[in-house]
Amino acid sequence: MRLSKLLDKIKEYNHQTNLDLIRKAYKFSRELHKDKKRASGEPYIQHPLNVAYILAEHKLDDDSIIAALLHDLVEDTSISLDEIKKEFGEEIASLVDGLTKLTQIKYETKRNVEYIRKMLVSSTKDVRIILIKLADKLHNMRTVKYLEENKIKRVCRETLYVYAPLAHKLGMASIKDELEDLAFKHLHPTMYQKFKEKFGRRKMSRENEIKKIISIIDKRLKEQGINALILGRAKHFYSVYKKMIEKNRSFEEIYDLIGLRIITDTVKECYEALGIIHNLWTPIPGEFDDYIAMPKPNMYQSLHTAVVAFNQSVEFQIRTYEMDKLAEEGIAIHWSYKGVKEDRQFDKRLNLLKQILSLQSESKNVKEFMEFLKDVFEDEIYIFTPKGDIINLPKGSCPIDFAYAIHSSVGDRCNGAIVNGRIVPLRHQLKSGDMVNILTSKNPSPKRDWLKIVNTAKARNRIKQFISSHEEIPLPKLDNKQKPILTKQRSTLVNVNKKPIYNYRLAKDCNPTPRQKIIAQLSKNRYTIHKQSCSNIERRKSIGASWADISFPLVIKIISKDRVGLLADILNTIAATGTNVNLTRSRKMSNNYVGIELGVTPENLDHIRDLLSKIKNIKSVGKISIDKK
Ligand code: MN
């Protein structure tokens, strides 16, 4: 690459650039590096020049670009930091100093979290140091093939475990994706090659389908007066690979998911576009996420949904131009050069970022930046799978959380864990850097007790879901002294002395069944139910009993996300079971939730069970409980 290419790139976005100073830095660096060559055989200056160019592509300021040109000098040549300060000023010298210190931190595979932390702490003075470091890494990865075989693997792992997650944390998707694909290419060369061939082969047929879907949406958006850009989303290889492993799917299953991105001018149009898509095709339940209302920790904002169109799933990301830029460039926007022209949108974006990061514009406030880092890193731990993949979990997580993070079926079947080679109890608290191997049983068996030890929402939801569909259904509290829990096997209630009783057992010797005449005996505070004709009972101690039909009125309480047609769906579902609804109440709750109460008189327990499970299956219904009327 020639210097003029870099200068031209900078001129595209920065009309006040000090080209003379950049030229000076280039010559300064070229002179000092002149005896050294890269592993590729090129003159060494090509490396800093390319790093500076990557930063120019991200529209960074002059200081960052000059620091990039000088970044290896103190480490590799005889020049001192003081001399750099004298030639280029304090600001640039402190960037170079930060970069030099970063290279001195030793990276060890097992301790990568410590490494990231140290790296960040030593660069708290200025996040531009990390941005330059990432550009440095990116160019090194682009030329990694010239290194020796075993060094390549080490560098690629380091990239995958440290730098790609770091780029992700800072919201820089474009750098993250490229780093991951380069590492993947060298760590799994055969698979990479296979992917490449498959991508090529499937590309043609996919393109027509994608075009068809795009043109339908485009027409509808235009009818609504929405000006939007619709893009087919290129999936990068590593993300396909990761999903194949996470979801245990084939290449085709992952790759064949069509991903589209819709970019609009305003937030309002994002939601309008979402409505149009949900109107055109059936949304897939559970796939909708609103990261506009609730941005991800790395500032990412977008609406996510998936629908079934032409018999296949299509994933959508819907966001504004600003959000799109933020998603690709992340934190880099914060430091990118502001053009001469007043740009209101840009100012707004910048302010938003400053708010999110709680940083001063000059990033001089170390304490606030440390707070930001704390948010980003300290609440998380990094756990290794036996294959060396990294799973991110919140602090305080246990092996069950880890198992569910790998896959819900691994979580369901988890029955033991080995941490760093030692068997530990499932409640064991994991630490960053732990390597965890989950032992599984053949059949799923999540326990209610797990709810007390898990720390992630994913694990908790999944366990609850499993328990509610497999274990027991709480019944309304009728008798204050008894616990109103019935197990699944027991489908009928018993009245003793004309009061419904839950805490009873059926005598094994005569095994009474519903509709047979029965009698109860009290032993150890518990009723045992015998047939009236049973010969083993002591008549003196027996108490009158009968099977209860629980045909007493109940109230079913439902909490659901509000939507058009919700009540109709619920009433239709109940009507389809032949049940009369004698009371309906609904009230709006916060966050677009609604609470609904329905009065019903079920015929028996199975009837309630049936009702509850059918209501649970209705779209957007969240919590259900039943109560005495
Ligand atoms: Mn370098």
XYZ file of C-alpha atoms and ligand atoms in Angstrom:
630
model
C 0.000 0.000 0.000
C 1.132 3.522 -0.704
C 0.861 6.463 1.653
C -1.275 8.341 -0.887
C -4.019 5.720 -0.559
C -4.225 6.382 3.174
C -4.236 10.154 2.681
C -6.999 9.929 0.074
C -9.115 7.846 2.424
C -8.712 10.366 5.251
C -9.585 13.264 2.957
C -12.907 11.578 2.190
C -14.225 12.202 5.702
C -11.904 14.660 7.411
C -11.588 18.054 5.774
C -9.435 19.501 8.520
C -6.879 16.752 8.642
C -3.251 17.645 9.174
C -1.810 15.732 6.236
C 1.655 17.120 6.868
C 1.775 15.619 10.317
C 0.562 12.267 8.971
C 3.243 12.357 6.256
C 5.803 13.184 8.891
C 4.713 10.247 11.076
C 4.857 7.921 8.085
C 8.387 8.953 7.149
C 9.502 8.867 10.778
C 8.203 5.326 11.186
C 9.497 4.111 7.800
C 12.968 5.358 8.586
C 13.112 3.658 11.985
C 11.667 0.384 10.691
C 13.757 0.386 7.539
C 15.927 -2.615 8.403
C 13.036 -4.805 9.364
C 10.769 -6.954 7.250
C 7.411 -8.552 7.907
C 7.080 -12.345 7.847
C 5.548 -11.882 4.393
C 8.822 -10.362 3.163
C 7.318 -6.890 2.765
C 9.008 -3.836 4.271
C 7.825 -3.469 7.881
C 6.251 -0.038 7.299
C 3.451 -1.804 5.399
C 2.084 -3.033 8.702
C 1.609 0.321 10.483
C 0.394 1.804 7.205
C -2.305 -0.853 6.846
C -3.324 -0.486 10.481
C -3.709 3.264 9.941
C -5.780 2.552 6.820
C -8.181 0.287 8.741
C -8.686 3.115 11.223
C -9.304 5.549 8.377
C -11.979 3.183 7.086
C -13.615 3.639 10.478
C -13.215 7.407 10.127
C -10.992 7.855 13.151
C -9.264 11.095 14.032
C -5.714 12.186 13.130
C -4.285 11.310 16.543
C -5.397 7.690 16.230
C -4.046 7.407 12.718
C -0.680 8.879 13.629
C -0.450 6.683 16.720
C -1.186 3.681 14.485
C 1.702 4.646 12.191
C 3.985 4.845 15.219
C 2.545 1.995 17.264
C 5.409 -0.533 17.085
C 8.303 1.940 17.371
C 8.948 1.995 21.107
C 8.626 -1.767 21.328
C 10.721 -2.660 18.281
C 13.229 0.131 17.755
C 15.630 2.241 19.761
C 13.372 5.279 19.849
C 12.064 6.436 23.241
C 8.652 7.675 24.193
C 10.123 11.055 25.058
C 11.315 11.505 21.512
C 7.862 10.684 20.188
C 6.412 13.200 22.617
C 8.846 15.820 21.368
C 8.011 15.177 17.707
C 4.257 14.545 17.882
C 2.983 15.897 21.190
C 1.697 14.471 24.435
C -1.653 13.128 23.181
C -0.157 10.915 20.480
C 2.693 9.830 22.736
C 0.253 8.649 25.361
C -1.625 6.561 22.780
C 1.647 4.959 21.676
C 2.577 4.384 25.303
C -0.718 2.615 25.966
C -0.188 0.366 22.929
C 3.358 -0.472 23.978
C 2.126 -1.474 27.422
C -0.536 -3.701 25.916
C 2.066 -5.775 24.061
C 3.857 -6.374 27.327
C 0.916 -8.137 28.923
C 1.406 -11.834 28.469
C -1.432 -13.802 27.016
C -2.155 -17.275 28.347
C -5.011 -19.291 26.920
C -6.456 -20.326 30.266
C -6.366 -16.894 31.783
C -7.735 -14.851 28.945
C -10.227 -12.994 31.090
C -7.472 -11.695 33.301
C -5.713 -10.723 30.133
C -8.625 -8.785 28.739
C -9.027 -7.053 32.060
C -5.399 -6.056 32.293
C -5.501 -4.907 28.739
C -8.470 -2.720 29.393
C -7.272 -1.392 32.682
C -3.982 -0.339 31.151
C -5.814 1.470 28.412
C -8.417 3.191 30.521
C -6.840 6.471 29.659
C -8.229 6.337 26.183
C -10.418 3.784 24.416
C -8.757 4.739 21.140
C -5.894 2.534 22.338
C -8.143 -0.493 22.121
C -9.454 0.571 18.726
C -5.885 0.847 17.398
C -5.047 -2.490 19.014
C -7.993 -4.120 17.256
C -6.929 -2.666 13.896
C -3.381 -3.907 14.595
C -4.765 -7.365 15.331
C -6.923 -7.309 12.218
C -3.988 -6.607 9.942
C -1.885 -9.251 11.677
C -4.692 -11.739 11.140
C -4.979 -10.805 7.469
C -1.312 -11.721 7.105
C -1.201 -14.564 9.625
C -0.554 -17.201 6.964
C 3.075 -16.121 6.708
C 3.793 -17.209 10.274
C 4.965 -20.646 11.352
C 2.308 -23.307 11.683
C 2.167 -23.565 15.495
C 2.292 -19.829 15.909
C -0.661 -19.432 13.562
C -2.843 -21.642 15.765
C -1.888 -19.755 18.903
C -2.530 -16.362 17.343
C -5.877 -17.536 15.940
C -7.040 -18.867 19.296
C -6.033 -15.652 20.956
C -8.054 -13.789 18.341
C -11.102 -15.950 18.850
C -11.009 -15.866 22.636
C -9.831 -12.361 23.306
C -10.014 -9.913 20.448
C -13.213 -10.970 18.715
C -15.161 -10.896 22.031
C -13.556 -7.554 22.772
C -14.677 -6.140 19.424
C -18.116 -7.562 20.157
C -18.192 -5.936 23.589
C -17.409 -2.635 21.973
C -20.135 -3.201 19.409
C -17.793 -3.352 16.422
C -19.488 -6.081 14.416
C -17.559 -5.594 11.187
C -14.177 -6.067 12.865
C -15.467 -8.896 15.013
C -16.850 -10.805 12.011
C -13.665 -10.496 10.013
C -11.472 -11.528 12.955
C -13.635 -14.580 13.566
C -13.652 -15.684 9.966
C -9.894 -15.305 9.625
C -9.318 -17.332 12.804
C -11.817 -19.949 11.693
C -10.125 -20.228 8.316
C -6.788 -21.128 9.891
C -8.009 -23.183 12.836
C -10.370 -25.349 10.759
C -9.006 -25.134 7.208
C -10.862 -28.174 5.838
C -14.185 -27.092 7.239
C -13.616 -23.557 6.028
C -12.988 -24.875 2.530
C -16.130 -26.997 2.659
C -18.166 -24.025 3.834
C -16.827 -21.961 0.986
C -17.850 -24.523 -1.616
C -21.294 -24.949 -0.073
C -21.861 -21.223 0.113
C -21.035 -20.891 -3.552
C -23.281 -23.737 -4.628
C -26.339 -22.637 -2.703
C -25.935 -18.975 -3.395
C -27.651 -18.856 -6.786
C -30.859 -20.597 -5.781
C -31.082 -18.608 -2.574
C -30.758 -15.319 -4.345
C -33.983 -15.728 -6.290
C -35.963 -16.579 -3.182
C -34.491 -13.643 -1.334
C -35.279 -11.309 -4.221
C -38.896 -12.470 -4.248
C -39.342 -11.796 -0.537
C -37.583 -8.451 -0.750
C -39.763 -7.255 -3.603
C -42.963 -8.138 -1.712
C -41.850 -6.216 1.369
C -40.525 -3.354 -0.681
C -43.888 -2.891 -2.383
C -45.790 -2.880 0.914
C -43.359 -0.476 2.556
C -43.677 1.929 -0.366
C -47.480 1.741 -0.193
C -47.175 2.865 3.422
C -44.853 5.673 2.438
C -41.861 4.141 4.172
C -38.522 4.651 2.572
C -36.359 1.733 3.565
C -33.302 -0.161 2.493
C -33.745 -3.933 2.453
C -30.632 -6.040 2.448
C -29.953 -9.735 2.281
C -27.742 -10.452 5.224
C -24.510 -12.218 4.498
C -23.876 -14.686 7.273
C -20.230 -14.962 8.065
C -18.775 -18.466 8.197
C -17.904 -18.506 11.847
C -21.417 -17.528 12.928
C -22.817 -20.419 10.896
C -20.252 -22.760 12.454
C -21.050 -21.568 15.963
C -24.784 -22.000 15.437
C -24.271 -25.483 14.020
C -22.556 -26.454 17.249
C -24.845 -24.546 19.606
C -28.039 -25.780 18.031
C -26.657 -29.115 16.891
C -27.892 -28.530 13.347
C -26.481 -29.230 9.926
C -24.872 -26.604 7.757
C -27.937 -26.500 5.522
C -30.348 -26.005 8.394
C -28.467 -22.956 9.608
C -27.445 -21.543 6.295
C -30.859 -21.954 4.694
C -32.385 -19.579 7.202
C -32.798 -16.429 5.216
C -31.672 -13.329 7.063
C -32.873 -9.915 5.937
C -32.181 -6.470 7.289
C -34.516 -3.521 6.899
C -33.053 -0.096 7.500
C -35.396 2.844 7.939
C -35.105 6.576 8.615
C -37.014 6.673 11.887
C -37.754 4.478 14.882
C -41.468 4.779 14.191
C -40.929 3.265 10.758
C -39.106 0.309 12.319
C -42.241 -0.641 14.215
C -44.397 0.033 11.157
C -42.195 -2.233 9.072
C -42.464 -4.885 11.779
C -46.261 -4.638 11.613
C -46.190 -5.009 7.840
C -44.026 -8.138 8.041
C -46.184 -9.730 10.731
C -49.153 -8.951 8.567
C -47.681 -10.569 5.493
C -46.432 -13.765 7.127
C -46.942 -15.723 10.315
C -44.477 -14.731 13.023
C -42.661 -17.571 14.761
C -43.516 -17.416 18.484
C -40.646 -16.603 20.793
C -38.504 -15.100 18.059
C -39.452 -11.475 18.564
C -37.011 -9.257 20.473
C -37.209 -5.518 20.924
C -33.654 -4.293 21.328
C -34.772 -0.793 20.397
C -36.694 -0.355 23.619
C -34.098 -2.378 25.512
C -30.659 -2.002 23.909
C -28.059 -4.701 24.500
C -25.167 -3.862 26.841
C -22.924 -3.154 23.864
C -25.415 -0.506 22.694
C -26.842 -2.668 19.937
C -30.348 -1.625 18.919
C -32.645 -3.419 16.524
C -35.969 -5.233 16.275
C -35.606 -8.962 15.694
C -38.308 -11.224 14.415
C -38.692 -14.367 12.360
C -41.609 -15.382 10.179
C -42.576 -18.291 8.004
C -42.665 -17.194 4.370
C -42.975 -19.632 1.485
C -42.529 -22.560 3.859
C -39.264 -21.426 5.329
C -38.119 -19.292 8.195
C -36.937 -15.813 7.438
C -35.170 -13.782 10.108
C -35.453 -10.008 10.153
C -33.430 -7.283 11.764
C -35.174 -3.928 11.580
C -33.394 -0.752 12.585
C -32.655 2.842 11.640
C -29.566 3.979 9.732
C -28.114 5.316 12.956
C -28.628 2.029 14.752
C -27.169 0.165 11.824
C -24.049 2.248 11.861
C -23.775 1.814 15.596
C -24.152 -1.950 15.201
C -21.296 -2.109 12.709
C -18.931 0.426 14.189
C -19.842 0.412 17.860
C -17.719 2.456 20.153
C -15.567 3.672 17.272
C -18.256 6.193 16.360
C -17.556 7.910 19.640
C -14.110 8.885 18.496
C -14.625 9.180 14.801
C -13.913 12.470 13.188
C -16.745 14.922 12.804
C -17.032 16.409 9.335
C -16.863 20.120 8.640
C -20.551 20.249 7.827
C -22.813 20.518 10.847
C -24.413 17.153 11.252
C -27.297 17.187 13.693
C -27.968 13.468 13.459
C -24.354 12.767 14.166
C -24.383 14.984 17.230
C -27.451 13.216 18.499
C -25.863 9.841 17.999
C -22.732 10.970 19.703
C -24.662 12.278 22.656
C -26.585 9.070 22.939
C -23.347 7.180 23.026
C -21.859 9.448 25.596
C -24.895 8.892 27.753
C -24.747 5.172 27.336
C -21.087 5.029 28.109
C -21.279 7.712 30.792
C -18.060 9.067 29.461
C -16.728 12.540 29.066
C -16.150 13.443 25.453
C -12.398 13.551 25.938
C -12.536 10.314 27.883
C -10.301 11.814 30.512
C -12.519 10.635 33.288
C -10.863 7.424 34.300
C -13.262 6.642 37.081
C -16.292 6.735 34.826
C -14.599 4.618 32.276
C -13.718 2.087 34.954
C -17.388 2.003 35.871
C -18.215 1.250 32.273
C -15.670 -1.541 32.169
C -17.070 -2.939 35.368
C -20.474 -3.096 33.770
C -19.084 -4.733 30.711
C -16.779 -7.252 32.293
C -17.060 -7.670 36.010
C -20.538 -9.093 36.106
C -19.611 -11.772 33.664
C -17.562 -14.905 33.810
C -16.057 -16.800 30.913
C -16.300 -20.562 31.028
C -14.592 -22.998 28.689
C -16.236 -26.019 27.121
C -14.041 -29.127 26.833
C -13.533 -28.144 23.185
C -12.173 -24.755 24.208
C -15.192 -22.686 23.216
C -16.110 -19.882 25.545
C -19.507 -19.465 27.157
C -20.342 -16.130 28.771
C -22.357 -16.313 31.961
C -23.338 -13.818 34.630
C -21.307 -13.953 37.821
C -22.692 -16.450 40.339
C -23.714 -19.025 37.743
C -23.521 -22.756 38.419
C -22.974 -25.783 36.137
C -26.710 -25.987 35.458
C -26.633 -22.463 33.991
C -23.684 -23.516 31.892
C -25.507 -26.642 30.700
C -28.544 -24.618 29.653
C -26.322 -22.050 27.946
C -24.910 -24.820 25.769
C -28.297 -26.200 24.825
C -31.625 -26.597 26.572
C -31.523 -30.353 26.061
C -28.119 -30.517 27.760
C -29.571 -28.509 30.659
C -32.634 -30.747 30.938
C -30.501 -33.861 31.092
C -27.728 -32.458 33.272
C -27.001 -34.663 36.285
C -23.433 -33.875 37.200
C -20.489 -31.645 36.416
C -16.738 -31.894 36.245
C -14.963 -28.583 36.777
C -11.265 -28.474 35.980
C -11.143 -32.258 36.213
C -12.951 -32.541 39.556
C -16.523 -33.643 40.145
C -18.440 -30.852 41.862
C -21.982 -30.484 43.175
C -24.395 -28.819 40.751
C -24.692 -25.786 43.021
C -20.927 -25.147 42.670
C -20.209 -21.520 41.758
C -18.243 -21.229 38.551
C -15.278 -18.918 38.155
C -13.836 -17.311 35.064
C -11.457 -19.623 33.269
C -13.074 -22.826 34.607
C -13.323 -25.657 32.161
C -16.639 -27.422 32.633
C -17.733 -30.796 31.422
C -21.435 -31.576 31.911
C -22.514 -35.136 32.643
C -25.928 -35.977 31.259
C -28.523 -38.642 31.856
C -30.523 -40.290 29.125
C -33.826 -38.708 30.061
C -34.567 -35.103 30.935
C -35.120 -34.563 34.637
C -34.915 -30.931 35.746
C -35.599 -30.557 39.469
C -37.613 -27.909 41.250
C -34.648 -27.431 43.611
C -32.584 -26.215 40.705
C -34.620 -23.021 40.676
C -32.916 -22.077 43.941
C -29.400 -22.372 42.547
C -29.572 -21.240 38.950
C -28.672 -17.692 38.054
C -29.641 -17.232 34.425
C -33.087 -16.438 33.074
C -32.669 -19.036 30.366
C -32.117 -21.869 32.845
C -34.871 -20.667 35.148
C -37.468 -20.358 32.396
C -36.624 -23.692 30.927
C -36.778 -25.496 34.285
C -40.111 -23.880 35.121
C -41.456 -24.788 31.739
C -40.365 -28.396 32.153
C -41.779 -28.687 35.652
C -45.103 -27.165 34.782
C -45.575 -29.486 31.859
C -44.366 -32.618 33.657
C -44.861 -32.424 37.350
C -47.731 -30.964 39.185
C -50.444 -28.387 38.996
C -51.180 -26.230 42.018
C -54.825 -26.193 42.927
C -56.815 -23.491 44.668
C -56.455 -23.351 48.392
C -59.655 -24.710 49.846
C -58.649 -26.085 53.174
C -56.322 -23.794 55.019
C -54.508 -26.590 56.773
C -53.772 -28.645 53.715
C -51.274 -28.000 51.072
C -53.204 -27.710 47.846
C -50.857 -29.697 45.710
C -51.948 -32.717 43.782
C -49.581 -34.995 42.028
C -50.223 -36.083 38.528
C -51.227 -39.647 39.330
C -54.015 -38.467 41.573
C -56.768 -37.234 39.364
C -59.628 -37.115 41.808
C -60.310 -35.431 45.106
C -61.835 -37.006 48.121
C -64.343 -35.582 50.578
C -63.959 -36.682 54.163
C -66.711 -35.543 56.464
C -67.978 -33.602 53.451
C -64.822 -31.537 53.218
C -62.420 -31.832 50.299
C -59.122 -33.417 51.328
C -55.857 -33.335 49.465
C -53.540 -35.103 51.826
C -54.614 -38.708 51.479
C -53.418 -41.949 50.076
C -55.227 -44.840 48.488
C -54.989 -48.092 50.419
C -52.869 -50.624 48.599
C -54.757 -53.664 49.850
C -58.073 -52.777 48.223
C -57.061 -50.050 45.766
C -60.316 -48.113 45.480
C -61.178 -46.528 42.155
C -63.537 -43.642 41.470
C -67.248 -44.447 41.593
C -66.659 -47.261 44.121
C -67.977 -46.575 47.617
C -65.215 -45.537 49.941
C -64.369 -44.915 53.544
C -61.484 -43.057 55.207
C -59.234 -43.978 58.109
C -56.973 -41.540 59.911
C -53.452 -42.683 60.648
C -50.396 -40.541 61.307
C -52.335 -37.388 60.455
C -53.171 -38.666 57.062
C -56.277 -40.215 55.599
C -56.110 -43.573 53.947
C -58.945 -44.306 51.575
C -60.349 -47.840 51.459
C -63.235 -49.422 49.662
C -66.253 -49.642 51.911
C -66.208 -53.359 51.324
C -62.590 -53.746 52.347
C -62.084 -56.341 55.058
C -58.977 -54.714 56.528
C -60.571 -51.648 58.025
C -61.381 -51.040 61.635
C -64.995 -49.963 61.490
C -64.709 -48.029 64.724
C -62.082 -45.670 63.423
C -63.477 -45.145 59.972
C -64.917 -41.868 58.791
C -67.449 -41.281 56.085
C -65.891 -40.365 52.754
C -66.829 -39.902 49.138
C -65.182 -39.028 45.871
C -65.379 -35.329 45.233
C -66.302 -33.951 41.912
C -64.560 -30.644 42.072
C -67.321 -28.892 40.316
C -66.928 -25.741 42.330
C -66.450 -22.418 40.637
C -62.885 -21.313 40.020
C -61.242 -18.223 38.666
C -58.524 -18.650 36.095
C -56.113 -15.722 36.174
C -54.035 -15.026 33.125
C -51.274 -12.513 32.609
C -50.423 -11.925 28.987
C -48.806 -9.490 26.661
C -51.712 -7.543 25.181
C -52.466 -7.978 21.528
C -55.368 -7.722 19.125
C -57.647 -10.744 19.396
C -56.152 -12.075 22.621
C -59.406 -12.306 24.579
C -61.190 -13.821 21.608
C -58.508 -16.503 21.318
C -58.782 -17.340 24.999
C -62.581 -17.491 24.996
C -62.640 -19.577 21.840
C -60.129 -21.997 23.296
C -62.185 -22.440 26.434
C -65.420 -22.726 24.487
C -63.870 -25.495 22.400
C -63.534 -27.618 25.558
C -67.237 -27.225 26.228
C -66.779 -25.037 29.272
C -68.988 -22.126 30.173
C -67.325 -18.929 31.165
C -69.434 -17.015 33.652
C -67.205 -14.072 34.391
C -64.675 -12.102 32.451
C -62.587 -9.300 33.756
C -59.533 -7.716 32.270
C -57.305 -4.899 33.353
C -54.411 -3.158 31.673
C -51.083 -3.495 33.402
C -47.807 -1.710 32.774
C -45.615 -2.460 29.763
C -48.474 -3.474 27.537
C -49.413 -6.430 29.708
C -52.981 -7.313 30.552
C -54.451 -9.342 33.415
C -57.518 -11.434 32.580
C -59.809 -13.272 34.986
C -62.255 -15.926 33.857
C -64.815 -17.674 36.010
C -65.345 -21.341 35.163
C -66.847 -24.383 36.825
C -64.800 -27.370 35.712
C -66.183 -30.882 35.951
C -63.103 -32.461 37.441
C -59.362 -32.181 37.763
C -58.573 -33.486 34.334
C -60.846 -30.860 32.960
C -58.902 -28.051 34.670
C -55.646 -29.539 33.537
C -56.837 -29.681 30.002
C -58.053 -26.078 30.169
C -54.823 -24.763 31.632
C -52.592 -26.503 29.165
C -54.686 -25.242 26.241
C -54.648 -21.671 27.531
C -50.914 -21.904 28.087
C -50.480 -22.688 24.406
C -52.240 -19.528 23.274
C -49.867 -17.033 21.711
C -48.422 -14.401 24.065
C -50.008 -15.848 27.225
C -47.503 -15.628 30.060
C -48.504 -16.603 33.584
C -51.581 -18.605 34.556
C -52.890 -19.319 38.022
C -56.180 -20.472 39.461
C -57.993 -19.274 42.497
C -61.133 -19.978 44.432
C -63.992 -17.799 43.311
Mn 1.556 -4.051 15.215
